[in-house]
Amino acid sequence: MFCKEGFKVLISFWFIIFAILILYNINRMTNSLCIQKEIAEDRQPKVFRTINVLITIMLLSSYIEILYT
């Protein structure tokens, strides 16, 4: 049986791997969106930054919810 601290470390490790995969796939889809909608080159960094910040907030809130409930 896992101790509580070991369980938190295990969950944290897998969640970090999961978060990296999610961010990678979201960035790939954002790039496809920029290409498909022909978004101007000067606006693309703002689109990527906005989406990445929102996804990071979602992932952090999910991590906190999983870890502390």
Short mmCIF file of N, CA and C in Angstrom, two decimals, residues 30-67:
data_model
loop_
_atom_site.label_atom_id
_atom_site.label_comp_id
_atom_site.label_asym_id
_atom_site.label_seq_id
_atom_site.Cartn_x
_atom_site.Cartn_y
_atom_site.Cartn_z
N THR A 30 -2.91 24.70 -32.55
CA THR A 30 -2.90 26.15 -32.72
C THR A 30 -2.16 26.53 -33.99
N ASN A 31 -1.05 25.86 -34.24
CA ASN A 31 -0.30 26.13 -35.47
C ASN A 31 -1.15 25.81 -36.70
N SER A 32 -1.87 24.68 -36.65
CA SER A 32 -2.76 24.33 -37.77
C SER A 32 -3.86 25.37 -37.95
N LEU A 33 -4.38 25.87 -36.84
CA LEU A 33 -5.41 26.91 -36.90
C LEU A 33 -4.86 28.18 -37.55
N CYS A 34 -3.66 28.58 -37.15
CA CYS A 34 -3.05 29.78 -37.73
C CYS A 34 -2.83 29.63 -39.23
N ILE A 35 -2.43 28.45 -39.64
CA ILE A 35 -2.21 28.21 -41.07
C ILE A 35 -3.53 28.20 -41.82
N GLN A 36 -4.52 27.48 -41.27
CA GLN A 36 -5.81 27.34 -41.95
C GLN A 36 -6.54 28.68 -42.05
N LYS A 37 -6.52 29.45 -40.99
CA LYS A 37 -7.24 30.74 -40.98
C LYS A 37 -6.39 31.89 -41.51
N GLU A 38 -5.16 31.58 -41.91
CA GLU A 38 -4.25 32.56 -42.47
C GLU A 38 -4.09 33.78 -41.56
N ILE A 39 -3.82 33.51 -40.30
CA ILE A 39 -3.59 34.57 -39.32
C ILE A 39 -2.24 35.20 -39.61
N ALA A 40 -2.18 36.52 -39.54
CA ALA A 40 -0.96 37.25 -39.87
C ALA A 40 0.18 36.85 -38.94
N GLU A 41 1.40 36.88 -39.49
CA GLU A 41 2.60 36.48 -38.73
C GLU A 41 2.78 37.30 -37.46
N ASP A 42 2.44 38.58 -37.50
CA ASP A 42 2.64 39.43 -36.33
C ASP A 42 1.61 39.16 -35.23
N ARG A 43 0.48 38.54 -35.55
CA ARG A 43 -0.54 38.22 -34.55
C ARG A 43 -0.38 36.82 -33.96
N GLN A 44 0.36 35.95 -34.64
CA GLN A 44 0.49 34.57 -34.18
C GLN A 44 1.09 34.43 -32.79
N PRO A 45 2.14 35.17 -32.43
CA PRO A 45 2.66 35.02 -31.06
C PRO A 45 1.62 35.35 -29.98
N LYS A 46 0.75 36.33 -30.25
CA LYS A 46 -0.29 36.68 -29.28
C LYS A 46 -1.31 35.54 -29.15
N VAL A 47 -1.64 34.91 -30.26
CA VAL A 47 -2.58 33.77 -30.24
C VAL A 47 -1.97 32.62 -29.45
N PHE A 48 -0.71 32.29 -29.74
CA PHE A 48 -0.04 31.21 -29.02
C PHE A 48 0.06 31.52 -27.53
N ARG A 49 0.44 32.74 -27.18
CA ARG A 49 0.60 33.11 -25.77
C ARG A 49 -0.72 33.00 -25.03
N THR A 50 -1.80 33.51 -25.63
CA THR A 50 -3.11 33.46 -24.99
C THR A 50 -3.56 32.03 -24.76
N ILE A 51 -3.45 31.20 -25.77
CA ILE A 51 -3.88 29.81 -25.64
C ILE A 51 -3.00 29.07 -24.63
N ASN A 52 -1.69 29.29 -24.67
CA ASN A 52 -0.81 28.61 -23.72
C ASN A 52 -1.07 29.02 -22.28
N VAL A 53 -1.33 30.29 -22.05
CA VAL A 53 -1.64 30.75 -20.68
C VAL A 53 -2.94 30.11 -20.20
N LEU A 54 -3.96 30.09 -21.03
CA LEU A 54 -5.24 29.51 -20.63
C LEU A 54 -5.13 28.01 -20.38
N ILE A 55 -4.41 27.30 -21.22
CA ILE A 55 -4.23 25.86 -21.02
C ILE A 55 -3.41 25.59 -19.77
N THR A 56 -2.39 26.41 -19.51
CA THR A 56 -1.58 26.23 -18.30
C THR A 56 -2.42 26.46 -17.04
N ILE A 57 -3.28 27.47 -17.05
CA ILE A 57 -4.17 27.70 -15.92
C ILE A 57 -5.10 26.51 -15.72
N MET A 58 -5.63 25.97 -16.81
CA MET A 58 -6.51 24.81 -16.72
C MET A 58 -5.76 23.61 -16.14
N LEU A 59 -4.54 23.37 -16.61
CA LEU A 59 -3.76 22.24 -16.12
C LEU A 59 -3.40 22.40 -14.64
N LEU A 60 -3.02 23.61 -14.24
CA LEU A 60 -2.69 23.84 -12.83
C LEU A 60 -3.90 23.65 -11.92
N SER A 61 -5.04 24.15 -12.34
CA SER A 61 -6.24 23.97 -11.51
C SER A 61 -6.65 22.50 -11.45
N SER A 62 -6.46 21.76 -12.53
CA SER A 62 -6.74 20.32 -12.53
C SER A 62 -5.78 19.59 -11.60
N TYR A 63 -4.51 19.97 -11.62
CA TYR A 63 -3.52 19.34 -10.75
C TYR A 63 -3.86 19.58 -9.29
N ILE A 64 -4.20 20.80 -8.95
CA ILE A 64 -4.55 21.11 -7.56
C ILE A 64 -5.80 20.36 -7.14
N GLU A 65 -6.78 20.28 -8.02
CA GLU A 65 -8.01 19.55 -7.69
C GLU A 65 -7.73 18.06 -7.47
N ILE A 66 -6.91 17.47 -8.33
CA ILE A 66 -6.59 16.04 -8.19
C ILE A 66 -5.78 15.78 -6.92
N LEU A 67 -4.84 16.64 -6.64
CA LEU A 67 -3.93 16.41 -5.52
C LEU A 67 -4.58 16.64 -4.16
#
